[in-house]
PDB file of C-alpha atoms in Angstrom:
ATOM      1  CA  MET A 458      47.495 100.581  33.890  1.00  0.00           C
ATOM      2  CA  LYS A 459      50.931 101.058  32.321  1.00  0.00           C
ATOM      3  CA  TRP A 460      49.720  98.833  29.464  1.00  0.00           C
ATOM      4  CA  LYS A 461      46.612 100.718  28.788  1.00  0.00           C
ATOM      5  CA  PHE A 462      48.813 103.814  28.220  1.00  0.00           C
ATOM      6  CA  GLY A 463      51.066 101.710  25.703  1.00  0.00           C
ATOM      7  CA  PHE A 464      47.910 100.674  23.823  1.00  0.00           C
ATOM      8  CA  ASN A 465      46.806 104.141  23.573  1.00  0.00           C
ATOM      9  CA  LEU A 466      50.264 105.306  22.488  1.00  0.00           C
ATOM     10  CA  LEU A 467      50.676 102.703  19.924  1.00  0.00           C
ATOM     11  CA  SER A 468      47.164 103.431  18.391  1.00  0.00           C
ATOM     12  CA  LYS A 469      48.363 107.044  17.820  1.00  0.00           C
ATOM     13  CA  ILE A 470      51.499 106.124  16.283  1.00  0.00           C
ATOM     14  CA  CYS A 471      49.785 103.789  13.879  1.00  0.00           C
ATOM     15  CA  LEU A 472      47.620 106.782  12.923  1.00  0.00           C
ATOM     16  CA  ILE A 473      50.590 108.947  12.331  1.00  0.00           C
ATOM     17  CA  LEU A 474      52.173 106.449  10.239  1.00  0.00           C
ATOM     18  CA  PHE A 475      49.157 105.886   8.350  1.00  0.00           C
ATOM     19  CA  TYR A 476      48.933 109.472   7.227  1.00  0.00           C
ATOM     20  CA  ILE A 477      52.599 109.650   6.598  1.00  0.00           C
ATOM     21  CA  ILE A 478      52.515 106.640   4.450  1.00  0.00           C
ATOM     22  CA  GLY A 479      49.202 108.059   2.656  1.00  0.00           C
ATOM     23  CA  LEU A 480      51.339 111.189   1.761  1.00  0.00           C
ATOM     24  CA  LEU A 481      54.045 108.779   0.413  1.00  0.00           C
ATOM     25  CA  PHE A 482      51.333 107.123  -1.583  1.00  0.00           C
ATOM     26  CA  VAL A 483      50.252 110.412  -3.104  1.00  0.00           C
ATOM     27  CA  PHE A 484      53.909 111.218  -4.319  1.00  0.00           C
ATOM     28  CA  THR A 485      54.721 107.651  -5.769  1.00  0.00           C
ATOM     29  CA  THR A 486      51.247 107.819  -7.609  1.00  0.00           C
ATOM     30  CA  LEU A 487      52.299 111.151  -9.013  1.00  0.00           C
ATOM     31  CA  GLU A 488      55.604 109.867  -9.977  1.00  0.00           C
ATOM     32  CA  HIS A 489      54.422 106.724 -11.705  1.00  0.00           C
ATOM     33  CA  VAL A 490      51.341 108.472 -13.361  1.00  0.00           C
ATOM     34  CA  SER A 491      53.820 111.113 -14.843  1.00  0.00           C
ATOM     35  CA  LEU A 492      56.369 108.692 -16.087  1.00  0.00           C
ATOM     36  CA  ILE A 493      53.833 106.335 -17.626  1.00  0.00           C
ATOM     37  CA  TRP A 494      51.319 108.668 -19.260  1.00  0.00           C
ATOM     38  CA  PHE A 495      53.173 111.850 -19.347  1.00  0.00           C
ATOM     39  CA  ALA A 496      56.782 110.738 -20.107  1.00  0.00           C
ATOM     40  CA  ASP A 497      57.747 113.793 -22.061  1.00  0.00           C
ATOM     41  CA  SER A 498      56.366 116.352 -19.455  1.00  0.00           C
ATOM     42  CA  ALA A 499      58.600 118.370 -17.118  1.00  0.00           C
ATOM     43  CA  LEU A 500      57.204 116.500 -14.093  1.00  0.00           C
ATOM     44  CA  ALA A 501      58.238 113.234 -15.355  1.00  0.00           C
ATOM     45  CA  LYS A 502      61.763 114.632 -16.042  1.00  0.00           C
ATOM     46  CA  SER A 503      61.972 115.803 -12.636  1.00  0.00           C
ATOM     47  CA  PHE A 504      61.618 112.193 -11.421  1.00  0.00           C
ATOM     48  CA  ARG A 505      64.421 110.992 -13.905  1.00  0.00           C
ATOM     49  CA  PRO A 506      66.478 108.765 -13.405  1.00  0.00           C
ATOM     50  CA  TYR A 507      63.809 106.266 -12.401  1.00  0.00           C
ATOM     51  CA  GLU A 508      65.233 103.892  -9.742  1.00  0.00           C
ATOM     52  CA  PRO A 509      62.420 101.184  -8.726  1.00  0.00           C
ATOM     53  CA  ILE A 510      62.336 100.260  -5.266  1.00  0.00           C
ATOM     54  CA  PHE A 511      63.117  96.507  -4.487  1.00  0.00           C
ATOM     55  CA  SER A 512      62.370  94.925  -1.146  1.00  0.00           C
ATOM     56  CA  TYR A 513      65.368  92.677  -0.697  1.00  0.00           C
ATOM     57  CA  ILE A 514      68.281  94.181  -2.869  1.00  0.00           C
ATOM     58  CA  GLN A 515      69.612  97.393  -3.812  1.00  0.00           C
ATOM     59  CA  LEU A 516      70.695  97.653  -7.425  1.00  0.00           C
ATOM     60  CA  SER A 517      72.396 100.656  -8.776  1.00  0.00           C
ATOM     61  CA  PHE A 518      73.425 100.828 -12.551  1.00  0.00           C
ATOM     62  CA  GLN A 519      76.007 103.072 -14.124  1.00  0.00           C
ATOM     63  CA  ASN A 520      73.935 103.675 -16.981  1.00  0.00           C
ATOM     64  CA  GLN A 521      70.085 103.399 -16.678  1.00  0.00           C
ATOM     65  CA  PRO A 522      68.838 100.339 -18.368  1.00  0.00           C
ATOM     66  CA  ASP A 523      66.074 100.534 -21.162  1.00  0.00           C
ATOM     67  CA  LEU A 524      63.802  98.305 -19.044  1.00  0.00           C
ATOM     68  CA  TYR A 525      63.138 101.182 -16.498  1.00  0.00           C
ATOM     69  CA  ASP A 526      61.691 103.198 -19.557  1.00  0.00           C
ATOM     70  CA  GLU A 527      59.472 100.473 -20.578  1.00  0.00           C
ATOM     71  CA  LYS A 528      55.709 101.304 -20.018  1.00  0.00           C
ATOM     72  CA  SER A 529      54.965  97.564 -18.889  1.00  0.00           C
ATOM     73  CA  PHE A 530      57.695  97.697 -16.408  1.00  0.00           C
ATOM     74  CA  LEU A 531      56.745 101.204 -15.056  1.00  0.00           C
ATOM     75  CA  ILE A 532      53.106  99.719 -14.659  1.00  0.00           C
ATOM     76  CA  LEU A 533      54.230  96.812 -12.967  1.00  0.00           C
ATOM     77  CA  SER A 534      56.249  98.856 -10.345  1.00  0.00           C
ATOM     78  CA  PHE A 535      53.504 101.162  -9.961  1.00  0.00           C
ATOM     79  CA  ILE A 536      50.944  98.110  -9.093  1.00  0.00           C
ATOM     80  CA  SER A 537      53.850  96.700  -6.755  1.00  0.00           C
ATOM     81  CA  ILE A 538      54.194 100.015  -4.789  1.00  0.00           C
ATOM     82  CA  SER A 539      50.544 100.632  -4.761  1.00  0.00           C
ATOM     83  CA  THR A 540      49.553  97.297  -3.317  1.00  0.00           C
ATOM     84  CA  SER A 541      52.422  97.567  -0.697  1.00  0.00           C
ATOM     85  CA  VAL A 542      51.385 100.908   0.425  1.00  0.00           C
ATOM     86  CA  LEU A 543      47.540 100.129   0.469  1.00  0.00           C
ATOM     87  CA  PHE A 544      48.633  97.048   2.536  1.00  0.00           C
ATOM     88  CA  MET A 545      50.593  99.068   4.940  1.00  0.00           C
ATOM     89  CA  MET A 546      47.817 101.753   5.185  1.00  0.00           C
ATOM     90  CA  LEU A 547      44.982  99.091   5.735  1.00  0.00           C
ATOM     91  CA  PHE A 548      47.458  97.236   8.276  1.00  0.00           C
ATOM     92  CA  LEU A 549      47.966 100.347  10.231  1.00  0.00           C
ATOM     93  CA  TRP A 550      44.232 101.621  10.107  1.00  0.00           C
ATOM     94  CA  LEU A 551      43.136  98.110  11.443  1.00  0.00           C
ATOM     95  CA  MET A 552      45.867  97.877  14.142  1.00  0.00           C
ATOM     96  CA  ARG A 553      44.753 101.493  15.367  1.00  0.00           C
ATOM     97  CA  LYS A 554      41.336 100.242  15.587  1.00  0.00           C
ATOM     98  CA  LEU A 555      42.281  97.136  17.489  1.00  0.00           C
ATOM     99  CA  LEU A 556      44.773  98.903  19.829  1.00  0.00           C
ATOM    100  CA  LYS A 557      42.219 101.535  20.519  1.00  0.00           C
ATOM    101  CA  ASN A 558      39.367  98.929  21.329  1.00  0.00           C
ATOM    102  CA  ILE A 559      41.956  97.341  23.690  1.00  0.00           C
ATOM    103  CA  TYR A 560      42.624 100.759  25.491  1.00  0.00           C
ATOM    104  CA  LEU A 561      39.141 101.758  25.726  1.00  0.00           C
ATOM    105  CA  LYS A 562      37.255  98.368  26.453  1.00  0.00           C
ATOM    106  CA  SER A 563      39.146  95.136  26.163  1.00  0.00           C
ATOM    107  CA  LEU A 564      40.669  92.620  23.895  1.00  0.00           C
ATOM    108  CA  PHE A 565      37.708  90.112  24.127  1.00  0.00           C
ATOM    109  CA  LEU A 566      35.231  91.892  21.666  1.00  0.00           C
ATOM    110  CA  GLN A 567      33.647  90.414  18.614  1.00  0.00           C
ATOM    111  CA  GLN A 568      34.613  93.488  16.944  1.00  0.00           C
ATOM    112  CA  ASN A 569      38.380  92.725  17.647  1.00  0.00           C
ATOM    113  CA  VAL A 570      37.814  89.208  16.096  1.00  0.00           C
ATOM    114  CA  ALA A 571      36.559  90.815  13.113  1.00  0.00           C
ATOM    115  CA  ILE A 572      39.566  93.090  12.881  1.00  0.00           C
ATOM    116  CA  ILE A 573      42.068  90.448  13.177  1.00  0.00           C
ATOM    117  CA  TRP A 574      40.357  88.274  10.758  1.00  0.00           C
ATOM    118  CA  LYS A 575      40.406  91.185   8.289  1.00  0.00           C
ATOM    119  CA  LEU A 576      44.308  91.740   9.008  1.00  0.00           C
ATOM    120  CA  GLY A 577      44.747  87.874   8.103  1.00  0.00           C
ATOM    121  CA  VAL A 578      42.713  88.239   4.804  1.00  0.00           C
ATOM    122  CA  ILE A 579      44.515  91.518   3.934  1.00  0.00           C
ATOM    123  CA  THR A 580      47.904  90.117   4.757  1.00  0.00           C
ATOM    124  CA  ILE A 581      47.159  87.053   2.385  1.00  0.00           C
ATOM    125  CA  VAL A 582      45.610  88.988  -0.392  1.00  0.00           C
ATOM    126  CA  LEU A 583      47.595  92.284  -0.572  1.00  0.00           C
ATOM    127  CA  GLY A 584      50.739  91.079   1.126  1.00  0.00           C
ATOM    128  CA  THR A 585      51.009  88.152  -1.232  1.00  0.00           C
ATOM    129  CA  VAL A 586      50.159  90.180  -4.322  1.00  0.00           C
ATOM    130  CA  SER A 587      52.442  93.016  -3.764  1.00  0.00           C
ATOM    131  CA  THR A 588      55.541  90.579  -2.577  1.00  0.00           C
ATOM    132  CA  TYR A 589      55.019  88.361  -5.637  1.00  0.00           C
ATOM    133  CA  ILE A 590      54.969  91.356  -8.127  1.00  0.00           C
ATOM    134  CA  ASP A 591      57.933  92.813  -6.402  1.00  0.00           C
ATOM    135  CA  GLU A 592      59.793  89.494  -7.197  1.00  0.00           C
ATOM    136  CA  GLN A 593      58.772  89.597 -10.566  1.00  0.00           C
ATOM    137  CA  ILE A 594      60.222  93.168 -11.058  1.00  0.00           C
ATOM    138  CA  THR A 595      63.584  91.920  -9.128  1.00  0.00           C
ATOM    139  CA  SER A 596      63.761  88.864 -11.565  1.00  0.00           C
ATOM    140  CA  ARG A 597      63.361  91.194 -14.619  1.00  0.00           C
ATOM    141  CA  THR A 598      65.946  93.494 -13.496  1.00  0.00           C
ATOM    142  CA  LEU A 599      68.453  90.664 -12.477  1.00  0.00           C
ATOM    143  CA  GLU A 600      68.265  89.461 -15.895  1.00  0.00           C
ATOM    144  CA  LEU A 601      70.251  92.692 -17.112  1.00  0.00           C
ATOM    145  CA  LEU A 602      73.259  91.885 -15.019  1.00  0.00           C
ATOM    146  CA  LYS A 603      76.080  90.586 -16.910  1.00  0.00           C
ATOM    147  CA  ILE A 604      78.028  88.539 -14.578  1.00  0.00           C
ATOM    148  CA  THR A 605      80.849  86.473 -16.167  1.00  0.00           C
ATOM    149  CA  ASN A 606      82.312  84.456 -13.199  1.00  0.00           C
ATOM    150  CA  ALA A 607      79.307  83.675 -11.024  1.00  0.00           C
ATOM    151  CA  THR A 608      75.613  83.021 -11.331  1.00  0.00           C
ATOM    152  CA  ILE A 609      72.712  84.322  -9.136  1.00  0.00           C
ATOM    153  CA  GLN A 610      69.998  82.321  -7.797  1.00  0.00           C
ATOM    154  CA  TYR A 611      66.933  84.578  -6.777  1.00  0.00           C
ATOM    155  CA  SER A 612      64.305  82.763  -4.790  1.00  0.00           C
ATOM    156  CA  THR A 613      60.923  83.807  -5.661  1.00  0.00           C
ATOM    157  CA  LEU A 614      58.904  82.065  -3.037  1.00  0.00           C
ATOM    158  CA  ASN A 615      58.889  85.014  -0.481  1.00  0.00           C
ATOM    159  CA  TYR A 616      55.400  85.424  -0.849  1.00  0.00           C
ATOM    160  CA  ILE A 617      54.839  82.317   1.280  1.00  0.00           C
ATOM    161  CA  ASP A 618      55.723  84.426   4.253  1.00  0.00           C
ATOM    162  CA  THR A 619      52.532  86.593   3.765  1.00  0.00           C
ATOM    163  CA  ILE A 620      50.395  83.497   3.157  1.00  0.00           C
ATOM    164  CA  ILE A 621      51.678  81.984   6.513  1.00  0.00           C
ATOM    165  CA  GLY A 622      51.378  85.062   8.258  1.00  0.00           C
ATOM    166  CA  GLY A 623      47.832  85.788   7.187  1.00  0.00           C
ATOM    167  CA  ILE A 624      46.621  82.043   7.978  1.00  0.00           C
ATOM    168  CA  VAL A 625      48.318  82.582  11.380  1.00  0.00           C
ATOM    169  CA  LEU A 626      46.255  85.849  12.140  1.00  0.00           C
ATOM    170  CA  ILE A 627      43.051  84.025  10.936  1.00  0.00           C
ATOM    171  CA  LEU A 628      43.759  81.213  13.410  1.00  0.00           C
ATOM    172  CA  ILE A 629      44.262  83.766  16.037  1.00  0.00           C
ATOM    173  CA  ALA A 630      40.977  85.283  15.210  1.00  0.00           C
ATOM    174  CA  SER A 631      39.432  82.071  15.245  1.00  0.00           C
ATOM    175  CA  ALA A 632      40.879  81.190  18.794  1.00  0.00           C
ATOM    176  CA  LEU A 633      39.898  84.776  20.044  1.00  0.00           C
ATOM    177  CA  LYS A 634      36.292  84.141  19.002  1.00  0.00           C
ATOM    178  CA  TYR A 635      36.151  81.304  21.306  1.00  0.00           C
ATOM    179  CA  ALA A 636      37.555  83.287  24.186  1.00  0.00           C
ATOM    180  CA  VAL A 637      35.047  85.973  23.532  1.00  0.00           C
ATOM    181  CA  ASN A 638      32.214  83.688  23.779  1.00  0.00           C
ATOM    182  CA  ALA A 639      33.604  82.182  26.752  1.00  0.00           C
ATOM    183  CA  VAL A 640      33.769  85.807  28.424  1.00  0.00           C
ATOM    184  CA  GLU A 641      30.331  86.732  27.201  1.00  0.00           C
ATOM    185  CA  GLU A 642      28.738  83.511  28.679  1.00  0.00           C
ATOM    186  CA  ASN A 643      30.646  84.015  32.009  1.00  0.00           C
ATOM    187  CA  GLU A 644      29.352  87.518  32.106  1.00  0.00           C
ATOM    188  CA  GLN A 645      25.792  86.388  31.493  1.00  0.00           C
ATOM    189  CA  THR A 646      25.846  83.858  34.365  1.00  0.00           C
ATOM    190  CA  ILE A 647      27.121  86.375  36.842  1.00  0.00           C
TER     191      ILE A 647
END
């Protein structure tokens, strides 16, 4: 019974996080739309100086580079953040459904197989796209650094993690499908 309470609690936490991240998405969309298409507006100026979000490093410049004002860079940043936030929101929504199904019924449902399979596909597609674009933004920004006595080697293969994670989720869904079929057969023979 303790576990059932945990699944219910986790499904509610996923729902709360879903709405918090949805609100964050509204603000980041507002920021990027104003910076890209209404750069001279008061709203865009309120978001200045623009500092893109990088997933693995924190870069702070004494003077904001011109790259951060380029429309193409801002659009790339907007796509990166949008895919990341969309990935998080879909992941949380599907996890909420999965946890709620486990709480109310059981893990061994065809519906849960479909949810885990969707989680895998979303991780492969949106996770990989957001990670890859983020790496491109980071690479373009690192090119601005003028380091005289060292070199920076930045790996741009981090998106492979999301591909592997998505494949693992799809494999788990496939294994769960066999287990669900076995449970259904067992229930029919009883």
